[in-house]
Amino acid sequence: MNTQILPYNSENIAKAADIIKKGGLVGMPTETVYGLAANALDENAVRSIFEAKGRPQDNPLIVHISDIEMLPTLVREIPQTAKDLAENFWGGPLTMIFPKADIIPSVTSGGLDTVAVRMPQSEAARALIEAAGVPIAAPSANLSGSPSPTTAQHVYDDMNGRIPMIIDGGECSCGVESTVICFRNGGIHVLRPGGVTAEMLSQYADVTIDKAVCAKPAENEKVLSPGMKYKHYSPKANVIIVDEHGKHFADFCLEHSVGNTLALGAGVDESGIFVDYGKTPELQAQRLFSLLRKADDSGVDTVFVEMPSKDGVGLAVYNRLLRAAGFEVVKYD
Ligand code: TXA
Ligand code: MG
């Protein structure tokens, strides 16, 4: 199978929608990362997502909608807080977990009795969902375990030969995946931080952050979101978080550099091994996955990354980095 990359326009959306309707897979741009899209209600189509990615069967998928009117058909119950959040943050990088309706196949929900739903902001994604006329299941369009794709080329690099088409909607503006939340005891519980921050959510209800967001779940520990227990976002290079800043960060990287090393610093001057990954959490989120992929393309063995801020979208950057680094954080003794 040859994988085509086609620009986002109405003609190509119609072609992509046709593939989805027939049970096929399409690379779909969103504002967060590219998704691997299929009809969420078609068991066989959803099974082929797991196959193409090499994804563990118990890791549930997010169901994407183009209109809030689609929500009541997919879930059994919608808390008032969810309605408030949908009104304020949809379309956007927020995924909410609800008790699932019977129409959602168990392959889509990874065998759980709940379903994750999100309405993207991306015009291309919404046009595709609308044209297909069905809710779309879409995990990030990377091979399981590797960094999420933020360009059509990244999707091609992982999925060439596995899917017929990728819609090119340009570079993703957010760059990290959506915030995933569930509702507990009248409050909001964050399972995965993302573009909609804890600070933003706290205007609507009390917010708690799951302990697995910033720590490694113990072997056999039951996690609320299956994705938390898997190795994630990892390039082939060894990623190490350096808990030093400024001159200390630079000195640490130079002293510990062996082989082909890259050092991603917050707002550093680019020279030698140093590459800038952005001064603000927003810039870091946008660039992180792309820089990790670039490191692999240029045969880097070790990537040192300056500890990000944990405020706002910074928490999402930190959460992804921890997993990419296998939780390895170092500093001067
Ligand atoms: O921004 C995004 O969310 C992107 C784009 C394509 O929309 N999608 C994405 O999907 O990141 P994926 O499959 O890579 O990550 C979905 C995460 C996983 O960690 C999964 O375990 C969790 O959401 N999840 C999905 N359904 C769930 C459920 N019913 N309960 C708990 N966690 C769930
Ligand atoms: Mg993913």
GROMACS .gro file of C-alpha atoms and ligand atoms in nm:
model
  367
    1MET     CA    1   0.000   0.000   0.000
    2ASN     CA    2   0.133   0.344  -0.094
    3THR     CA    3   0.055   0.615   0.157
    4GLN     CA    4  -0.052   0.943  -0.001
    5ILE     CA    5  -0.009   1.280   0.169
    6LEU     CA    6  -0.284   1.513   0.043
    7PRO     CA    7  -0.337   1.879   0.136
    8TYR     CA    8  -0.644   1.975   0.340
    9ASN     CA    9  -0.921   2.086   0.105
   10SER     CA   10  -1.283   1.984   0.052
   11GLU     CA   11  -1.205   1.740  -0.229
   12ASN     CA   12  -0.949   1.550  -0.022
   13ILE     CA   13  -1.172   1.553   0.287
   14ALA     CA   14  -1.441   1.383   0.075
   15LYS     CA   15  -1.187   1.117  -0.031
   16ALA     CA   16  -1.074   1.065   0.328
   17ALA     CA   17  -1.436   1.043   0.451
   18ASP     CA   18  -1.499   0.775   0.191
   19ILE     CA   19  -1.212   0.567   0.328
   20ILE     CA   20  -1.346   0.608   0.683
   21LYS     CA   21  -1.699   0.507   0.577
   22LYS     CA   22  -1.559   0.190   0.419
   23GLY     CA   23  -1.381   0.093   0.741
   24GLY     CA   24  -1.033   0.224   0.648
   25LEU     CA   25  -0.776   0.442   0.829
   26VAL     CA   26  -0.670   0.803   0.762
   27GLY     CA   27  -0.398   1.025   0.914
   28MET     CA   28  -0.594   1.323   1.050
   29PRO     CA   29  -0.453   1.661   1.158
   30THR     CA   30  -0.576   1.809   1.486
   31GLU     CA   31  -0.456   2.111   1.689
   32THR     CA   32  -0.282   1.880   1.939
   33VAL     CA   33  -0.108   1.602   1.741
   34TYR     CA   34  -0.199   1.402   1.429
   35GLY     CA   35  -0.448   1.120   1.487
   36LEU     CA   36  -0.497   0.781   1.324
   37ALA     CA   37  -0.866   0.803   1.238
   38ALA     CA   38  -1.131   0.533   1.191
   39ASN     CA   39  -1.506   0.495   1.241
   40ALA     CA   40  -1.537   0.463   1.622
   41LEU     CA   41  -1.853   0.251   1.586
   42ASP     CA   42  -1.699  -0.004   1.347
   43GLU     CA   43  -1.525  -0.282   1.544
   44ASN     CA   44  -1.314  -0.404   1.255
   45ALA     CA   45  -1.199  -0.055   1.162
   46VAL     CA   46  -1.101   0.011   1.524
   47ARG     CA   47  -0.916  -0.320   1.540
   48SER     CA   48  -0.706  -0.212   1.243
   49ILE     CA   49  -0.600   0.103   1.435
   50PHE     CA   50  -0.452  -0.118   1.710
   51GLU     CA   51  -0.279  -0.330   1.445
   52ALA     CA   52  -0.131  -0.038   1.250
   53LYS     CA   53   0.012   0.119   1.570
   54GLY     CA   54   0.109  -0.202   1.747
   55ARG     CA   55  -0.097  -0.073   2.040
   56PRO     CA   56  -0.188  -0.286   2.345
   57GLN     CA   57  -0.558  -0.388   2.322
   58ASP     CA   58  -0.645  -0.264   2.670
   59ASN     CA   59  -0.547   0.097   2.593
   60PRO     CA   60  -0.874   0.275   2.502
   61LEU     CA   61  -0.917   0.527   2.222
   62ILE     CA   62  -1.055   0.881   2.226
   63VAL     CA   63  -1.376   0.930   2.028
   64HIS     CA   64  -1.379   1.258   1.833
   65ILE     CA   65  -1.697   1.450   1.749
   66SER     CA   66  -1.761   1.755   1.531
   67ASP     CA   67  -2.067   1.884   1.714
   68ILE     CA   68  -2.178   1.873   2.076
   69GLU     CA   69  -2.511   1.728   1.958
   70MET     CA   70  -2.327   1.399   1.896
   71LEU     CA   71  -2.234   1.360   2.265
   72PRO     CA   72  -2.568   1.233   2.410
   73THR     CA   73  -2.572   0.946   2.158
   74LEU     CA   74  -2.235   0.815   2.282
   75VAL     CA   75  -2.265   0.838   2.662
   76ARG     CA   76  -2.513   0.743   2.937
   77GLU     CA   77  -2.472   1.049   3.157
   78ILE     CA   78  -2.339   1.405   3.124
   79PRO     CA   79  -2.254   1.583   3.452
   80GLN     CA   80  -2.330   1.958   3.468
   81THR     CA   81  -1.956   2.034   3.501
   82ALA     CA   82  -1.897   1.851   3.171
   83LYS     CA   83  -2.159   2.069   3.003
   84ASP     CA   84  -1.988   2.382   3.137
   85LEU     CA   85  -1.647   2.261   3.021
   86ALA     CA   86  -1.776   2.164   2.676
   87GLU     CA   87  -1.925   2.508   2.635
   88ASN     CA   88  -1.598   2.677   2.727
   89PHE     CA   89  -1.324   2.448   2.595
   90TRP     CA   90  -1.473   2.258   2.297
   91GLY     CA   91  -1.354   2.253   2.020
   92GLY     CA   92  -1.021   2.231   2.185
   93PRO     CA   93  -0.763   2.008   2.352
   94LEU     CA   94  -0.989   1.866   2.625
   95THR     CA   95  -1.099   1.500   2.649
   96MET     CA   96  -1.369   1.402   2.900
   97ILE     CA   97  -1.451   1.053   3.024
   98PHE     CA   98  -1.815   0.942   3.054
   99PRO     CA   99  -2.005   0.617   3.120
  100LYS     CA  100  -2.030   0.470   2.771
  101ALA     CA  101  -2.348   0.398   2.576
  102ASP     CA  102  -2.391   0.049   2.423
  103ILE     CA  103  -2.329   0.188   2.074
  104ILE     CA  104  -1.955   0.222   2.158
  105PRO     CA  105  -1.788  -0.112   2.083
  106SER     CA  106  -1.578  -0.256   2.360
  107VAL     CA  107  -1.266  -0.258   2.135
  108THR     CA  108  -1.293   0.122   2.118
  109SER     CA  109  -1.311   0.159   2.498
  110GLY     CA  110  -1.039  -0.099   2.562
  111GLY     CA  111  -1.294  -0.316   2.744
  112LEU     CA  112  -1.384  -0.036   2.991
  113ASP     CA  113  -1.739   0.074   3.074
  114THR     CA  114  -1.638   0.436   3.001
  115VAL     CA  115  -1.558   0.631   2.686
  116ALA     CA  116  -1.330   0.929   2.630
  117VAL     CA  117  -1.478   1.202   2.406
  118ARG     CA  118  -1.325   1.514   2.257
  119MET     CA  119  -1.433   1.778   2.008
  120PRO     CA  120  -1.120   1.912   1.836
  121GLN     CA  121  -1.069   2.275   1.743
  122SER     CA  122  -0.898   2.185   1.414
  123GLU     CA  123  -1.116   2.276   1.118
  124ALA     CA  124  -0.974   1.989   0.911
  125ALA     CA  125  -1.054   1.731   1.182
  126ARG     CA  126  -1.407   1.857   1.224
  127ALA     CA  127  -1.464   1.867   0.848
  128LEU     CA  128  -1.352   1.503   0.825
  129ILE     CA  129  -1.580   1.388   1.110
  130GLU     CA  130  -1.871   1.575   0.957
  131ALA     CA  131  -1.812   1.437   0.607
  132ALA     CA  132  -1.772   1.081   0.741
  133GLY     CA  133  -2.099   1.124   0.935
  134VAL     CA  134  -1.972   0.911   1.226
  135PRO     CA  135  -1.774   0.971   1.546
  136ILE     CA  136  -1.405   0.908   1.483
  137ALA     CA  137  -1.173   0.707   1.707
  138ALA     CA  138  -0.820   0.845   1.685
  139PRO     CA  139  -0.512   0.775   1.893
  140SER     CA  140  -0.197   0.972   1.812
  141ALA     CA  141  -0.076   0.851   1.470
  142ASN     CA  142   0.267   0.725   1.583
  143LEU     CA  143   0.389   0.370   1.620
  144SER     CA  144   0.310   0.269   1.978
  145GLY     CA  145   0.580   0.399   2.212
  146SER     CA  146   0.741   0.661   1.983
  147PRO     CA  147   0.698   1.041   1.997
  148SER     CA  148   0.359   1.169   1.877
  149PRO     CA  149   0.346   1.317   1.526
  150THR     CA  150   0.303   1.693   1.486
  151THR     CA  151   0.339   1.707   1.105
  152ALA     CA  152   0.204   1.497   0.816
  153GLN     CA  153   0.563   1.391   0.744
  154HIS     CA  154   0.597   1.246   1.097
  155VAL     CA  155   0.283   1.038   1.035
  156TYR     CA  156   0.428   0.922   0.703
  157ASP     CA  157   0.757   0.825   0.870
  158ASP     CA  158   0.570   0.588   1.107
  159MET     CA  159   0.272   0.479   0.897
  160ASN     CA  160   0.400   0.458   0.538
  161GLY     CA  161   0.259   0.139   0.384
  162ARG     CA  162   0.013   0.086   0.670
  163ILE     CA  163  -0.257   0.341   0.579
  164PRO     CA  164  -0.380   0.475   0.241
  165MET     CA  165  -0.392   0.849   0.314
  166ILE     CA  166  -0.277   1.135   0.536
  167ILE     CA  167  -0.450   1.475   0.525
  168ASP     CA  168  -0.184   1.746   0.560
  169GLY     CA  169  -0.319   2.024   0.779
  170GLY     CA  170   0.023   2.178   0.852
  171GLU     CA  171   0.210   2.174   1.181
  172CYS     CA  172   0.001   2.119   1.498
  173SER     CA  173  -0.036   2.441   1.699
  174CYS     CA  174  -0.051   2.283   2.046
  175GLY     CA  175   0.203   2.003   1.990
  176VAL     CA  176   0.113   1.784   2.290
  177GLU     CA  177  -0.199   1.569   2.324
  178SER     CA  178  -0.525   1.681   2.481
  179THR     CA  179  -0.589   1.705   2.854
  180VAL     CA  180  -0.774   1.390   2.969
  181ILE     CA  181  -1.010   1.427   3.267
  182CYS     CA  182  -1.272   1.229   3.454
  183PHE     CA  183  -1.530   1.345   3.708
  184ARG     CA  184  -1.494   1.236   4.071
  185ASN     CA  185  -1.678   1.346   4.385
  186GLY     CA  186  -1.815   1.654   4.210
  187GLY     CA  187  -1.466   1.758   4.102
  188ILE     CA  188  -1.239   1.729   3.799
  189HIS     CA  189  -0.961   1.470   3.808
  190VAL     CA  190  -0.677   1.515   3.556
  191LEU     CA  191  -0.544   1.186   3.414
  192ARG     CA  192  -0.323   1.343   3.147
  193PRO     CA  193  -0.226   1.713   3.141
  194GLY     CA  194  -0.249   1.894   2.807
  195GLY     CA  195  -0.343   2.217   2.633
  196VAL     CA  196  -0.634   2.296   2.867
  197THR     CA  197  -0.450   2.353   3.194
  198ALA     CA  198  -0.541   2.273   3.555
  199GLU     CA  199  -0.550   2.650   3.616
  200MET     CA  200  -0.813   2.691   3.340
  201LEU     CA  201  -1.023   2.397   3.464
  202SER     CA  202  -1.021   2.516   3.824
  203GLN     CA  203  -1.257   2.800   3.732
  204TYR     CA  204  -1.534   2.540   3.695
  205ALA     CA  205  -1.476   2.288   3.978
  206ASP     CA  206  -1.212   2.162   4.221
  207VAL     CA  207  -0.924   2.005   4.031
  208THR     CA  208  -0.706   1.714   4.143
  209ILE     CA  209  -0.408   1.580   3.948
  210ASP     CA  210  -0.366   1.203   3.935
  211LYS     CA  211  -0.047   1.087   4.108
  212ALA     CA  212   0.056   0.893   3.796
  213VAL     CA  213   0.095   1.225   3.605
  214CYS     CA  214   0.433   1.300   3.764
  215ALA     CA  215   0.540   0.963   3.902
  216LYS     CA  216   0.603   0.615   3.774
  217PRO     CA  217   0.314   0.379   3.856
  218ALA     CA  218   0.440   0.077   4.052
  219GLU     CA  219   0.450  -0.263   3.879
  220ASN     CA  220   0.092  -0.406   3.875
  221GLU     CA  221  -0.053  -0.085   4.024
  222LYS     CA  222  -0.407  -0.021   3.899
  223VAL     CA  223  -0.412   0.309   3.705
  224LEU     CA  224  -0.724   0.507   3.613
  225SER     CA  225  -0.606   0.558   3.255
  226PRO     CA  226  -0.438   0.257   3.091
  227GLY     CA  227  -0.210   0.483   2.883
  228MET     CA  228  -0.026   0.582   3.203
  229LYS     CA  229   0.144   0.249   3.246
  230TYR     CA  230   0.300   0.216   2.901
  231LYS     CA  231   0.638   0.341   2.781
  232HIS     CA  232   0.561   0.645   2.576
  233TYR     CA  233   0.680   0.926   2.356
  234SER     CA  234   1.031   0.778   2.338
  235PRO     CA  235   1.277   0.835   2.059
  236LYS     CA  236   1.552   0.577   2.002
  237ALA     CA  237   1.797   0.815   2.167
  238ASN     CA  238   1.832   0.802   2.544
  239VAL     CA  239   1.647   1.103   2.694
  240ILE     CA  240   1.765   1.242   3.029
  241ILE     CA  241   1.603   1.534   3.215
  242VAL     CA  242   1.860   1.767   3.373
  243ASP     CA  243   1.733   1.949   3.681
  244GLU     CA  244   1.969   2.243   3.639
  245HIS     CA  245   1.923   2.580   3.471
  246GLY     CA  246   2.124   2.844   3.286
  247LYS     CA  247   2.501   2.807   3.318
  248HIS     CA  248   2.467   2.499   3.543
  249PHE     CA  249   2.260   2.325   3.277
  250ALA     CA  250   2.513   2.413   3.006
  251ASP     CA  251   2.811   2.300   3.217
  252PHE     CA  252   2.638   1.976   3.313
  253CYS     CA  253   2.564   1.887   2.950
  254LEU     CA  254   2.919   1.967   2.833
  255GLU     CA  255   3.076   1.767   3.116
  256HIS     CA  256   2.853   1.462   3.066
  257SER     CA  257   2.833   1.464   2.688
  258VAL     CA  258   2.944   1.133   2.533
  259GLY     CA  259   2.907   1.021   2.172
  260ASN     CA  260   2.651   1.214   1.971
  261THR     CA  261   2.477   1.430   2.233
  262LEU     CA  262   2.207   1.695   2.198
  263ALA     CA  263   2.108   1.939   2.475
  264LEU     CA  264   1.762   2.097   2.460
  265GLY     CA  265   1.761   2.413   2.669
  266ALA     CA  266   1.491   2.670   2.745
  267GLY     CA  267   1.580   2.974   2.535
  268VAL     CA  268   1.950   2.881   2.492
  269ASP     CA  269   2.170   3.027   2.220
  270GLU     CA  270   2.201   2.756   1.957
  271SER     CA  271   2.563   2.645   1.923
  272GLY     CA  272   2.755   2.317   1.953
  273ILE     CA  273   2.533   2.056   2.116
  274PHE     CA  274   2.275   2.314   2.231
  275VAL     CA  275   1.935   2.352   2.065
  276ASP     CA  276   1.661   2.588   2.184
  277TYR     CA  277   1.333   2.419   2.277
  278GLY     CA  278   1.159   2.743   2.362
  279LYS     CA  279   1.140   2.985   2.653
  280THR     CA  280   0.769   2.942   2.728
  281PRO     CA  281   0.571   2.624   2.810
  282GLU     CA  282   0.362   2.684   2.495
  283LEU     CA  283   0.670   2.689   2.268
  284GLN     CA  284   0.820   2.386   2.443
  285ALA     CA  285   0.495   2.193   2.398
  286GLN     CA  286   0.485   2.282   2.032
  287ARG     CA  287   0.846   2.180   1.962
  288LEU     CA  288   0.917   1.888   2.195
  289PHE     CA  289   0.803   1.586   1.991
  290SER     CA  290   0.938   1.730   1.669
  291LEU     CA  291   1.283   1.786   1.826
  292LEU     CA  292   1.289   1.433   1.969
  293ARG     CA  293   1.211   1.294   1.622
  294LYS     CA  294   1.479   1.514   1.467
  295ALA     CA  295   1.732   1.382   1.719
  296ASP     CA  296   1.667   1.029   1.592
  297ASP     CA  297   1.690   1.139   1.229
  298SER     CA  298   2.038   1.277   1.294
  299GLY     CA  299   2.162   0.973   1.484
  300VAL     CA  300   2.182   1.133   1.829
  301ASP     CA  301   2.253   0.885   2.116
  302THR     CA  302   2.174   1.102   2.417
  303VAL     CA  303   1.933   1.396   2.457
  304PHE     CA  304   1.970   1.612   2.769
  305VAL     CA  305   1.663   1.829   2.832
  306GLU     CA  306   1.653   2.121   3.073
  307MET     CA  307   1.383   2.067   3.340
  308PRO     CA  308   1.068   2.248   3.219
  309SER     CA  309   0.844   2.468   3.431
  310LYS     CA  310   0.547   2.269   3.566
  311ASP     CA  311   0.303   2.561   3.541
  312GLY     CA  312   0.025   2.576   3.282
  313VAL     CA  313   0.103   2.370   2.972
  314GLY     CA  314   0.444   2.309   3.132
  315LEU     CA  315   0.288   2.024   3.332
  316ALA     CA  316   0.204   1.849   3.002
  317VAL     CA  317   0.561   1.901   2.877
  318TYR     CA  318   0.699   1.760   3.204
  319ASN     CA  319   0.459   1.461   3.196
  320ARG     CA  320   0.563   1.368   2.838
  321LEU     CA  321   0.933   1.424   2.909
  322LEU     CA  322   0.926   1.204   3.222
  323ARG     CA  323   0.793   0.916   3.016
  324ALA     CA  324   1.026   0.981   2.721
  325ALA     CA  325   1.311   0.974   2.974
  326GLY     CA  326   1.185   0.661   3.151
  327PHE     CA  327   1.165   0.887   3.462
  328GLU     CA  328   1.542   0.953   3.460
  329VAL     CA  329   1.614   1.294   3.617
  330VAL     CA  330   1.973   1.397   3.702
  331LYS     CA  331   2.146   1.697   3.863
  332TYR     CA  332   2.483   1.794   4.011
  333ASP     CA  333   2.528   1.607   4.343
  334TXA     O1  334  -0.490   1.513   2.157
  334TXA     C1  335  -0.525   1.396   2.162
  334TXA     O2  336  -0.592   1.350   2.258
  334TXA     C2  337  -0.485   1.304   2.046
  334TXA     C3  338  -0.550   1.357   1.918
  334TXA     C4  339  -0.529   1.266   1.800
  334TXA     O3  340  -0.686   1.383   1.941
  334TXA     N1  341  -0.518   1.168   2.073
  334TXA     C5  342  -0.450   1.094   2.165
  334TXA     O4  343  -0.492   0.963   2.177
  334TXA     O5  344  -0.360   1.138   2.232
  334TXA     P1  345  -0.406   0.851   2.248
  334TXA     O6  346  -0.480   0.724   2.218
  334TXA     O7  347  -0.267   0.859   2.204
  334TXA     O8  348  -0.421   0.881   2.400
  334TXA     C6  349  -0.545   0.861   2.466
  334TXA     C7  350  -0.524   0.852   2.615
  334TXA     C8  351  -0.459   0.721   2.655
  334TXA     O9  352  -0.365   0.748   2.757
  334TXA     C9  353  -0.574   0.638   2.706
  334TXA    O10  354  -0.535   0.544   2.801
  334TXA    C10  355  -0.665   0.745   2.764
  334TXA    O11  356  -0.652   0.856   2.679
  334TXA     N2  357  -0.807   0.702   2.763
  334TXA    C11  358  -0.886   0.683   2.656
  334TXA     N3  359  -1.008   0.637   2.693
  334TXA    C12  360  -1.007   0.630   2.828
  334TXA    C13  361  -1.102   0.588   2.927
  334TXA     N4  362  -1.224   0.547   2.893
  334TXA     N5  363  -1.063   0.592   3.057
  334TXA    C14  364  -0.940   0.634   3.092
  334TXA     N6  365  -0.844   0.674   3.003
  334TXA    C15  366  -0.877   0.671   2.874
  335MG      MG  367  -0.057   0.844   2.204
   0.00000   0.00000   0.00000
